[in-house]
XYZ file of N, CA and C in Angstrom:
258
model
N 0.827 -1.200 0.011
C -0.007 -0.002 0.017
C 0.869 1.249 0.021
N 0.533 2.239 -0.837
C 1.362 3.364 -0.927
C 0.563 4.714 -0.644
N 1.177 5.595 0.071
C 0.523 6.914 0.263
C 1.630 7.868 0.068
N 1.701 8.635 -1.064
C 2.771 9.473 -1.358
C 4.044 8.654 -1.548
N 5.096 9.013 -0.798
C 6.351 8.200 -0.849
C 6.384 7.142 0.345
N 5.327 7.100 1.028
C 5.283 6.128 2.152
C 4.767 4.816 1.647
N 5.348 3.737 2.062
C 4.896 2.434 1.703
C 4.515 1.675 2.958
N 3.478 0.929 2.961
C 3.109 0.066 4.136
C 3.050 -1.378 3.644
N 3.822 -2.213 4.392
C 3.842 -3.645 4.125
C 3.176 -4.406 5.190
N 2.206 -5.313 4.780
C 1.482 -6.084 5.717
C 1.847 -7.575 5.415
N 2.384 -8.237 6.468
C 2.675 -9.635 6.352
C 2.000 -10.396 7.462
N 1.505 -11.608 7.100
C 0.841 -12.430 8.058
C 1.434 -13.821 8.085
N 1.327 -14.459 9.306
C 1.631 -15.923 9.368
C 0.591 -16.483 10.226
N 0.726 -17.679 10.691
C -0.291 -18.462 11.411
C -0.640 -17.717 12.768
N 0.373 -17.080 13.374
C 0.167 -16.500 14.704
C 0.089 -14.965 14.748
N 0.628 -14.328 13.849
C 0.705 -12.826 13.998
C 0.751 -12.160 12.656
N 0.486 -10.877 12.756
C 0.620 -10.087 11.550
C 1.551 -8.877 11.863
N 2.230 -8.453 10.868
C 3.259 -7.320 10.947
C 2.942 -6.252 9.978
N 3.012 -5.002 10.445
C 2.813 -3.819 9.570
C 4.081 -3.060 9.689
N 4.705 -2.883 8.561
C 6.028 -2.162 8.475
C 5.801 -0.993 7.494
N 6.183 0.231 8.019
C 6.023 1.440 7.332
C 7.428 1.980 6.869
N 7.544 2.286 5.564
C 8.741 2.867 5.037
C 8.523 4.179 4.382
N 9.471 5.099 4.549
C 9.471 6.320 3.871
C 10.841 6.516 3.262
N 10.843 6.576 1.866
C 12.038 6.655 1.099
C 12.972 5.434 1.524
N 12.315 4.279 1.559
C 13.033 3.032 1.889
C 13.634 2.961 3.292
N 13.247 3.860 4.206
C 13.700 3.830 5.581
C 12.543 3.364 6.439
N 12.779 2.280 7.238
C 11.776 1.819 8.090
C 11.577 2.788 9.311
N 10.413 3.352 9.436
C 10.218 4.204 10.545
C 9.202 3.722 11.586
N 8.466 2.625 11.253
C 7.536 2.048 12.161
C 7.359 0.568 11.845
N 7.352 -0.199 12.872
C 7.133 -1.670 12.742
C 6.252 -2.077 13.875
N 5.065 -2.671 13.545
C 4.094 -3.090 14.526
C 3.764 -4.561 14.291
N 3.772 -5.282 15.354
C 3.384 -6.673 15.301
C 2.329 -7.033 16.328
N 1.315 -7.805 15.847
C 0.168 -8.188 16.769
C -0.074 -9.575 16.608
N -0.548 -10.270 17.646
C -0.986 -11.649 17.520
C -2.380 -11.764 16.914
N -2.570 -12.627 16.000
C -3.838 -12.774 15.362
C -4.881 -13.103 16.376
N -4.560 -13.837 17.424
C -5.604 -14.102 18.431
C -6.164 -12.884 19.142
N -5.398 -11.806 19.014
C -5.903 -10.534 19.661
C -6.768 -9.697 18.732
N -6.884 -10.063 17.480
C -7.708 -9.297 16.512
C -9.240 -9.488 16.880
N -9.840 -8.337 17.052
C -11.327 -8.344 17.429
C -12.201 -7.957 16.226
N -11.502 -7.411 15.231
C -12.296 -7.069 14.002
C -11.472 -6.241 13.051
N -11.872 -6.316 11.800
C -11.285 -5.473 10.670
C -12.380 -4.576 10.147
N -12.135 -3.293 10.130
C -13.174 -2.286 9.874
C -12.649 -1.344 8.767
N -13.659 -0.642 8.214
C -13.351 0.406 7.243
C -13.683 1.745 7.928
N -12.798 2.699 7.556
C -13.001 4.084 7.970
C -12.937 5.009 6.772
N -13.957 5.885 6.640
C -13.980 6.737 5.402
C -13.242 8.064 5.651
N -12.547 8.513 4.671
C -11.809 9.747 4.691
C -12.124 10.488 3.345
N -13.292 11.259 3.341
C -13.763 11.842 2.086
C -14.144 10.807 1.118
N -13.548 10.761 -0.065
C -13.843 9.789 -1.081
C -13.076 8.521 -0.977
N -12.072 8.496 -0.001
C -11.202 7.272 0.132
C -11.480 6.647 1.450
N -10.986 5.430 1.545
C -11.255 4.546 2.720
C -9.948 3.919 3.300
N -9.986 3.702 4.526
C -8.794 3.077 5.100
C -9.227 1.807 5.922
N -8.312 0.928 6.145
C -8.599 -0.359 6.884
C -8.017 -0.209 8.176
N -8.813 -0.534 9.263
C -8.420 -0.526 10.695
C -8.560 -1.980 11.259
N -7.543 -2.377 11.989
C -7.556 -3.669 12.654
C -7.665 -3.369 14.110
N -8.666 -3.854 14.730
C -8.911 -3.574 16.129
C -8.502 -4.710 16.966
N -7.694 -4.433 18.060
C -7.190 -5.386 19.121
C -7.712 -4.864 20.421
N -7.552 -5.617 21.498
C -8.051 -5.126 22.808
C -7.307 -3.839 23.299
N -6.111 -3.788 22.856
C -5.311 -2.533 23.336
C -5.228 -1.362 22.415
N -5.533 -1.610 21.154
C -5.366 -0.400 20.217
C -6.072 -0.756 18.872
N -6.242 0.216 18.097
C -6.674 0.138 16.742
C -5.463 0.373 15.784
N -5.100 -0.610 14.992
C -4.043 -0.441 14.046
C -4.483 -0.008 12.750
N -4.088 1.143 12.260
C -4.527 1.700 11.008
C -3.529 1.425 9.934
N -4.057 1.005 8.763
C -3.082 0.712 7.669
C -2.718 1.980 6.935
N -3.524 3.118 7.050
C -3.297 4.235 6.296
C -3.287 3.999 4.857
N -4.256 3.184 4.377
C -4.228 2.674 2.978
C -4.818 3.644 1.970
N -5.828 4.368 2.422
C -6.524 5.415 1.442
C -6.781 4.750 0.051
N -7.737 3.824 0.031
C -8.093 3.117 -1.085
C -9.466 3.515 -1.545
N -9.848 3.121 -2.734
C -11.298 3.255 -3.219
C -12.098 2.327 -2.450
N -13.367 2.517 -2.347
C -14.245 1.731 -1.506
C -14.172 0.225 -1.877
N -14.264 -0.117 -3.192
C -14.293 -1.463 -3.569
C -12.918 -2.175 -3.290
N -11.792 -1.465 -3.402
C -10.499 -2.036 -3.001
C -10.424 -2.321 -1.503
N -10.974 -1.364 -0.706
C -10.969 -1.438 0.681
C -11.812 -2.582 1.226
N -12.967 -2.700 0.637
C -13.928 -3.801 0.971
C -13.250 -5.132 0.698
N -12.528 -5.239 -0.517
C -11.813 -6.496 -0.827
C -10.774 -6.812 0.214
N -9.938 -5.859 0.584
C -8.873 -6.022 1.546
C -9.414 -6.443 2.950
N -10.532 -5.776 3.384
C -11.123 -6.183 4.621
C -11.593 -7.643 4.582
N -12.213 -8.045 3.540
C -12.733 -9.407 3.406
C -11.583 -10.360 3.465
N -10.518 -10.087 2.701
C -9.347 -10.935 2.697
C -8.660 -11.053 4.087
N -8.533 -9.990 4.769
C -7.910 -9.948 6.135
C -8.838 -10.738 7.131
N -10.115 -10.471 7.042
C -10.974 -11.218 7.935
C -10.982 -12.763 7.722
N -10.928 -13.122 6.438
C -10.847 -14.550 6.172
C -9.523 -15.131 6.629
N -8.444 -14.423 6.398
C -7.159 -14.868 6.911
C -7.030 -15.050 8.412
N -7.571 -13.955 9.149
C -7.612 -14.062 10.625
C -8.527 -15.116 11.138
N -9.590 -15.368 10.463
C -10.593 -16.347 10.946
C -10.116 -17.756 10.738
N -9.283 -17.913 9.681
C -8.922 -19.307 9.270
C -7.452 -19.633 9.568
N -6.870 -18.911 10.484
C -5.461 -19.099 10.805
C -5.209 -20.451 11.307
């Protein structure tokens, strides 16, 4: 996912997911959460664009994806399926 020169990388395995943010190829944020902690995957609207939020008991992880609605719905569905079938 890209926003300007920022890139967001989302990786998942059986137990956790990791969100890594890069700006000009420099990693400035790395977040890891256990999939068992995921309470839901949600859409947040920002004008004509949409973002994906992953809610855990302690925080809401925002992907800062700024996608079209259909792209965001697809990504939410894929993530929910992944998290539910781990």
